[in-house]
CSV table of C-alpha atoms and ligand atoms in Angstrom, one decimal:
chain,number,residue,atom,x,y,z
A,17,MET,CA,-14.5,6.0,-0.9
A,18,ILE,CA,-11.9,4.3,-3.1
A,19,GLN,CA,-14.3,3.4,-6.2
A,20,LEU,CA,-12.9,0.2,-9.6
A,21,HIS,CA,-15.4,0.1,-12.4
A,22,GLY,CA,-13.4,-1.7,-15.4
A,23,LEU,CA,-10.3,-1.1,-13.9
A,24,THR,CA,-7.6,-2.8,-17.1
A,25,LYS,CA,-3.6,-2.2,-17.5
A,26,ARG,CA,-2.5,-3.9,-21.6
A,27,TYR,CA,0.6,-3.9,-21.3
A,28,GLY,CA,0.3,-4.9,-25.4
A,29,SER,CA,-0.6,-8.2,-25.7
A,30,PHE,CA,-0.2,-9.2,-21.7
A,31,THR,CA,-2.7,-8.0,-19.4
A,32,ALA,CA,-1.3,-7.1,-16.7
A,33,VAL,CA,-5.1,-6.0,-14.5
A,34,ASP,CA,-8.3,-7.2,-16.6
A,35,ALA,CA,-11.8,-5.4,-15.5
A,36,LEU,CA,-11.4,-4.9,-11.8
A,37,ASP,CA,-14.3,-3.9,-10.3
A,38,LEU,CA,-13.7,-2.8,-6.3
A,39,GLU,CA,-15.3,-0.6,-3.3
A,40,VAL,CA,-13.6,-0.1,-0.6
A,41,PRO,CA,-16.1,2.5,1.8
A,42,ALA,CA,-14.5,5.6,3.9
A,43,GLY,CA,-13.2,3.8,6.9
A,44,GLU,CA,-12.0,0.1,6.1
A,45,LEU,CA,-8.6,-1.4,6.3
A,46,PHE,CA,-8.7,-3.2,3.0
A,47,GLY,CA,-6.1,-5.6,1.8
A,48,PHE,CA,-4.5,-6.9,-1.5
A,49,LEU,CA,-2.7,-9.9,-1.7
A,50,GLY,CA,-1.4,-12.1,-4.3
A,51,PRO,CA,1.6,-13.5,-6.4
A,52,ASN,CA,5.0,-12.0,-7.9
A,53,GLY,CA,3.5,-10.3,-10.8
A,54,ALA,CA,-0.5,-9.9,-9.7
A,55,GLY,CA,-1.2,-6.6,-11.1
A,56,LYS,CA,-0.7,-5.0,-7.9
A,57,THR,CA,1.2,-3.0,-7.6
A,58,THR,CA,-0.1,-1.8,-11.6
A,59,THR,CA,-3.9,-1.5,-9.7
A,60,LEU,CA,-2.3,0.3,-6.5
A,61,ARG,CA,0.0,3.2,-9.2
A,62,MET,CA,-3.8,3.5,-11.2
A,63,ILE,CA,-5.1,3.9,-8.3
A,64,ALA,CA,-2.6,7.1,-7.6
A,65,GLY,CA,-2.3,8.5,-10.7
A,66,ILE,CA,0.7,7.6,-11.7
A,67,LEU,CA,-0.7,4.9,-13.9
A,68,ARG,CA,-2.6,5.3,-16.6
A,69,PRO,CA,-5.0,2.1,-16.8
A,70,THR,CA,-6.2,1.1,-20.6
A,71,GLY,CA,-10.0,1.3,-19.6
A,72,GLY,CA,-12.1,1.7,-16.6
A,73,THR,CA,-12.4,4.7,-13.7
A,74,VAL,CA,-10.5,4.4,-10.9
A,75,ARG,CA,-12.9,7.0,-8.2
A,76,ILE,CA,-11.3,8.8,-4.7
A,77,GLY,CA,-14.2,10.0,-3.1
A,78,GLY,CA,-16.1,10.2,-6.4
A,79,ILE,CA,-13.7,11.9,-7.8
A,80,ASP,CA,-13.2,10.2,-12.1
A,81,VAL,CA,-8.2,10.3,-11.0
A,82,THR,CA,-8.0,10.4,-14.8
A,83,ALA,CA,-10.3,13.0,-16.2
A,84,ASN,CA,-9.2,15.3,-12.5
A,85,PRO,CA,-5.9,14.1,-10.8
A,86,ALA,CA,-5.2,17.0,-9.1
A,87,ALA,CA,-8.7,17.3,-7.6
A,88,ALA,CA,-8.8,12.9,-6.7
A,89,LYS,CA,-4.6,13.1,-5.8
A,90,ALA,CA,-5.2,15.8,-3.4
A,91,LYS,CA,-7.2,13.5,-1.3
A,92,LEU,CA,-4.3,10.4,-1.6
A,93,GLY,CA,-2.2,9.7,-0.1
A,94,TYR,CA,0.7,7.4,-1.8
A,95,ILE,CA,3.8,5.3,0.1
A,96,PRO,CA,5.4,3.4,-3.2
A,97,ASP,CA,6.5,0.1,-2.5
A,98,ARG,CA,10.5,1.1,-2.7
A,99,PRO,CA,11.9,4.6,-1.5
A,100,PHE,CA,13.3,6.8,-3.3
A,101,ILE,CA,13.7,10.0,-1.7
A,102,TYR,CA,16.1,12.6,-3.2
A,103,GLU,CA,18.9,12.1,-1.5
A,104,LYS,CA,20.1,16.1,-0.8
A,105,LEU,CA,17.3,17.4,0.8
A,106,SER,CA,17.1,16.4,4.7
A,107,GLY,CA,13.9,14.4,6.2
A,108,ALA,CA,13.0,18.1,7.5
A,109,GLU,CA,12.8,19.6,4.0
A,110,PHE,CA,11.7,16.6,2.1
A,111,LEU,CA,8.9,16.4,4.0
A,112,ARG,CA,8.2,20.3,3.2
A,113,PHE,CA,8.4,19.8,0.3
A,114,VAL,CA,5.7,16.6,0.3
A,115,ALA,CA,3.3,19.6,2.2
A,116,GLY,CA,4.1,22.6,0.2
A,117,LEU,CA,2.6,19.9,-3.0
A,118,TYR,CA,-0.2,20.0,-0.9
A,119,SER,CA,-0.3,24.1,0.0
A,120,GLN,CA,0.5,23.2,4.0
A,121,GLN,CA,2.5,25.4,5.7
A,122,GLY,CA,3.7,26.8,9.1
A,123,PRO,CA,3.6,25.2,12.2
A,124,ALA,CA,0.6,23.1,12.1
A,125,ILE,CA,2.5,21.4,9.5
A,126,GLU,CA,5.7,21.5,11.5
A,127,ARG,CA,4.0,19.8,14.8
A,128,ARG,CA,2.5,17.7,12.8
A,129,MET,CA,6.5,17.3,10.9
A,130,ASP,CA,7.6,16.5,14.2
A,131,GLU,CA,4.5,13.9,16.1
A,132,LEU,CA,5.3,11.6,12.8
A,133,LEU,CA,9.5,12.3,13.0
A,134,ALA,CA,9.2,11.4,16.9
A,135,LEU,CA,6.6,8.6,16.6
A,136,PHE,CA,9.3,6.7,13.9
A,137,ASP,CA,12.0,7.4,16.0
A,138,LEU,CA,13.6,9.7,13.3
A,139,ALA,CA,13.7,13.4,15.9
A,140,GLU,CA,16.8,13.7,15.7
A,141,TRP,CA,17.9,12.8,12.3
A,142,LYS,CA,14.8,15.0,10.6
A,143,ASN,CA,17.9,17.9,9.5
A,144,GLU,CA,19.9,14.9,8.4
A,145,LEU,CA,20.7,14.4,4.3
A,146,VAL,CA,18.8,11.6,3.3
A,147,GLU,CA,21.2,9.9,1.5
A,148,SER,CA,22.3,9.0,5.1
A,149,TYR,CA,19.4,7.4,5.7
A,150,SER,CA,18.8,4.2,6.2
A,151,HIS,CA,16.2,1.9,4.5
A,152,GLY,CA,14.0,1.5,6.5
A,153,MET,CA,14.6,5.2,8.3
A,154,ARG,CA,14.1,6.0,4.3
A,155,GLN,CA,10.8,4.1,4.2
A,156,LYS,CA,9.9,5.2,8.2
A,157,LEU,CA,10.5,9.3,6.1
A,158,ILE,CA,7.8,8.7,2.7
A,159,ILE,CA,5.6,6.3,5.3
A,160,SER,CA,5.3,9.9,7.7
A,161,SER,CA,4.6,11.8,4.3
A,162,ALA,CA,1.8,10.1,3.2
A,163,PHE,CA,0.5,10.8,6.7
A,164,LEU,CA,1.0,14.5,6.8
A,165,HIS,CA,-2.3,16.3,4.9
A,166,ARG,CA,-4.6,14.1,7.0
A,167,PRO,CA,-5.6,12.4,3.3
A,168,ASP,CA,-8.9,10.0,3.4
A,169,VAL,CA,-7.3,7.3,1.7
A,170,ILE,CA,-4.3,6.1,2.0
A,171,VAL,CA,-2.9,3.6,-1.2
A,172,VAL,CA,0.2,2.1,0.9
A,173,ASP,CA,2.4,-0.9,-2.4
A,174,GLU,CA,3.8,-3.3,0.5
A,175,PRO,CA,4.7,-0.7,3.4
A,176,MET,CA,5.8,-3.3,6.4
A,177,VAL,CA,10.0,-4.0,4.0
A,178,GLY,CA,12.0,-3.1,6.0
A,179,LEU,CA,11.1,-1.7,8.3
A,180,ASP,CA,12.2,-3.2,11.8
A,181,PRO,CA,9.6,-4.1,14.4
A,182,LYS,CA,8.3,-2.0,16.2
A,183,ALA,CA,8.0,0.3,13.4
A,184,ALA,CA,5.6,-3.0,11.8
A,185,ARG,CA,3.6,-2.2,14.8
A,186,ILE,CA,3.6,1.2,14.8
A,187,LEU,CA,2.4,0.9,12.1
A,188,LYS,CA,0.1,-1.5,11.9
A,189,ASP,CA,-1.4,1.2,14.8
A,190,LEU,CA,-1.3,3.7,12.4
A,191,PHE,CA,-3.1,2.5,10.2
A,192,ARG,CA,-6.1,1.0,12.2
A,193,GLU,CA,-6.3,3.9,14.2
A,194,TYR,CA,-6.7,6.0,11.0
A,195,THR,CA,-9.0,3.8,9.4
A,196,ARG,CA,-10.4,4.0,12.9
A,197,ARG,CA,-11.1,7.8,12.4
A,198,GLY,CA,-13.3,6.8,9.3
A,199,HIS,CA,-10.1,7.1,6.3
A,200,THR,CA,-9.7,4.8,4.0
A,201,ILE,CA,-6.2,2.5,3.0
A,202,LEU,CA,-5.8,-0.1,0.6
A,203,MET,CA,-2.5,-2.1,1.4
A,204,SER,CA,-0.9,-4.6,-0.6
A,205,THR,CA,1.0,-7.0,1.2
A,206,HIS,CA,3.2,-11.1,0.4
A,207,THR,CA,2.3,-11.2,4.3
A,208,LEU,CA,-0.5,-13.5,5.1
A,209,GLU,CA,-0.2,-12.6,8.8
A,210,VAL,CA,0.3,-9.1,8.1
A,211,ALA,CA,-3.3,-8.7,6.3
A,212,GLU,CA,-5.4,-11.8,9.2
A,213,ASP,CA,-3.6,-9.1,11.6
A,214,VAL,CA,-4.8,-5.4,10.4
A,215,CYS,CA,-7.2,-5.7,7.1
A,216,ASP,CA,-10.9,-5.4,7.5
A,217,ARG,CA,-11.0,-7.1,4.3
A,218,ILE,CA,-8.8,-8.4,1.9
A,219,ALA,CA,-8.9,-9.7,-1.9
A,220,ILE,CA,-6.8,-12.1,-3.4
A,221,ILE,CA,-5.8,-11.2,-6.4
A,222,GLN,CA,-4.2,-13.5,-9.0
A,223,SER,CA,-3.0,-12.1,-13.5
A,224,GLY,CA,-4.6,-9.2,-12.6
A,225,ARG,CA,-8.0,-10.6,-11.6
A,226,ILE,CA,-9.9,-11.0,-7.9
A,227,ARG,CA,-9.9,-14.7,-7.2
A,228,ALA,CA,-11.2,-14.3,-3.9
A,229,ALA,CA,-12.6,-10.6,-1.4
A,230,GLY,CA,-14.1,-10.9,2.0
A,231,THR,CA,-14.0,-10.6,5.7
A,232,VAL,CA,-10.7,-12.6,6.8
A,233,ALA,CA,-13.8,-14.9,8.5
A,234,GLU,CA,-15.1,-14.9,5.5
A,235,LEU,CA,-12.4,-16.3,3.5
A,236,VAL,CA,-11.2,-18.7,6.6
A,237,ALA,CA,-14.7,-20.3,6.4
A,238,GLY,CA,-14.6,-20.5,2.2
A,239,ALA,CA,-11.7,-22.3,2.5
A,240,GLU,CA,-12.7,-24.9,5.0
A,241,ALA,CA,-14.8,-25.5,2.6
A,242,SER,CA,-12.9,-26.7,-0.1
A,243,GLY,CA,-11.4,-29.1,1.9
A,244,GLN,CA,-7.8,-26.0,3.0
A,245,ARG,CA,-7.6,-25.3,5.9
A,246,GLY,CA,-7.1,-21.4,7.2
A,247,LEU,CA,-6.1,-17.7,4.7
A,248,GLU,CA,-2.7,-19.5,3.7
A,249,GLY,CA,-3.2,-22.8,2.8
A,250,TYR,CA,-6.8,-21.1,0.5
A,251,PHE,CA,-4.2,-18.4,-0.7
A,252,LEU,CA,-2.5,-21.5,-1.9
A,253,GLN,CA,-4.6,-23.3,-3.9
A,254,LEU,CA,-6.8,-19.3,-5.6
A,255,THR,CA,-2.9,-18.7,-6.6
A,256,GLY,CA,-1.7,-21.7,-8.0
A,257,GLU,CA,1.6,-21.7,-5.9
A,258,ARG,CA,3.4,-25.9,-6.6
A,259,ALA,CA,2.6,-28.1,-3.1
A,260,ALA,CA,5.5,-28.8,-1.5
A,261,ARG,CA,5.3,-33.1,-3.0
A,262,GLU,CA,5.9,-31.4,-6.6
A,263,LEU,CA,9.1,-29.1,-4.9
A,264,VAL,CA,10.6,-32.3,-4.5
A,265,GLU,CA,10.1,-33.3,-7.3
A,266,VAL,CA,11.8,-30.4,-9.0
A,267,LEU,CA,14.0,-31.3,-6.9
A,268,ASP,CA,14.8,-34.4,-7.5
A,269,ALA,CA,14.8,-34.6,-11.5
B,320,ATP,P1,5.3,-8.3,-7.0
B,320,ATP,O1,4.1,-8.4,-5.8
B,320,ATP,O2,6.6,-8.7,-7.2
B,320,ATP,O3,5.4,-6.9,-6.1
B,320,ATP,P2,2.3,-7.2,-8.4
B,320,ATP,O4,1.4,-8.6,-8.4
B,320,ATP,O5,3.1,-6.1,-7.4
B,320,ATP,O6,4.1,-8.0,-8.1
B,320,ATP,P3,3.0,-6.2,-10.7
B,320,ATP,O7,4.5,-5.4,-10.7
B,320,ATP,O8,1.6,-4.6,-10.4
B,320,ATP,O9,2.9,-7.0,-9.9
B,320,ATP,O10,2.5,-7.2,-11.9
B,320,ATP,C1,1.9,-7.4,-12.7
B,320,ATP,C2,2.1,-7.8,-13.8
B,320,ATP,O11,1.9,-6.9,-15.0
B,320,ATP,C3,3.7,-8.8,-13.6
B,320,ATP,O12,3.6,-9.7,-15.2
B,320,ATP,C4,5.0,-7.3,-14.6
B,320,ATP,O13,6.2,-8.1,-15.5
B,320,ATP,C5,3.9,-6.7,-15.6
B,320,ATP,N1,4.3,-5.2,-15.8
B,320,ATP,C6,4.0,-4.5,-14.8
B,320,ATP,N2,5.2,-3.7,-15.5
B,320,ATP,C7,5.6,-3.5,-17.1
B,320,ATP,C8,5.9,-2.8,-17.0
B,320,ATP,N3,6.1,-1.7,-17.0
B,320,ATP,N4,5.6,-3.5,-18.9
B,320,ATP,C9,5.3,-4.7,-19.2
B,320,ATP,N5,4.6,-5.6,-18.3
B,320,ATP,C10,4.6,-5.1,-17.1
């Protein structure tokens, strides 16, 4: 459902995303893990069609995002890492605005809005201006907007940041149920437990390249084969994070 071929983004001489090849089939929940600056957000923004690749292609359901952006975006919901929303709209007005972008209006979409707002405990805030929402409430509103038109593919950047434990649990269950129904979700996360908990497959990205990809069980087996215990050890080994011993040396220097 999502196909990346040679996907590349350069800023001047710096390569943020380096010839990524990846296929995520329908019904899969795929996770991007990687350290700060690995290229996760850049990749997700190119997939969502809001950042133009320097090279390579993105296809959503077979449609090239650069060549045919409107048709590709119609199949897609994008949840950014920071919830910027026009503050002078109410939650309901924002959701109607987003539904309108996908040419949807009327009683069915109003019902779906109400269901999503109730799911995230926002029902009583429906007619309040977004300026009165907390960070987590804004995040929940943006998440609701991405599910409104039932897109085939949802691309989501750091979905759990700012959510309370109840909302995080609801979101994980929603992701699972959504992919079980044949939709596709690609998410980035820093939280290894979240990736282990919900993702069917994971890619570990560093310096714009995929260093390892597979199911959690496959990655854990790879970790053990290279003398590491569990996903965390493997992640740290692949991404070259500093060992505690090195940190002590830095602190003592
Ligand atoms: P984080 O986990 O910290 O959010 P990330 O994996 O999402 O990181 P990106 O935001 O994709 O990383 O950034 C990848 C690299 O590209 C970083 O080195 C970043 O500094 C660089 N970069 C991103 N946007 C720009 C830009 N507009 N101009 C120049 N460099 C950029």
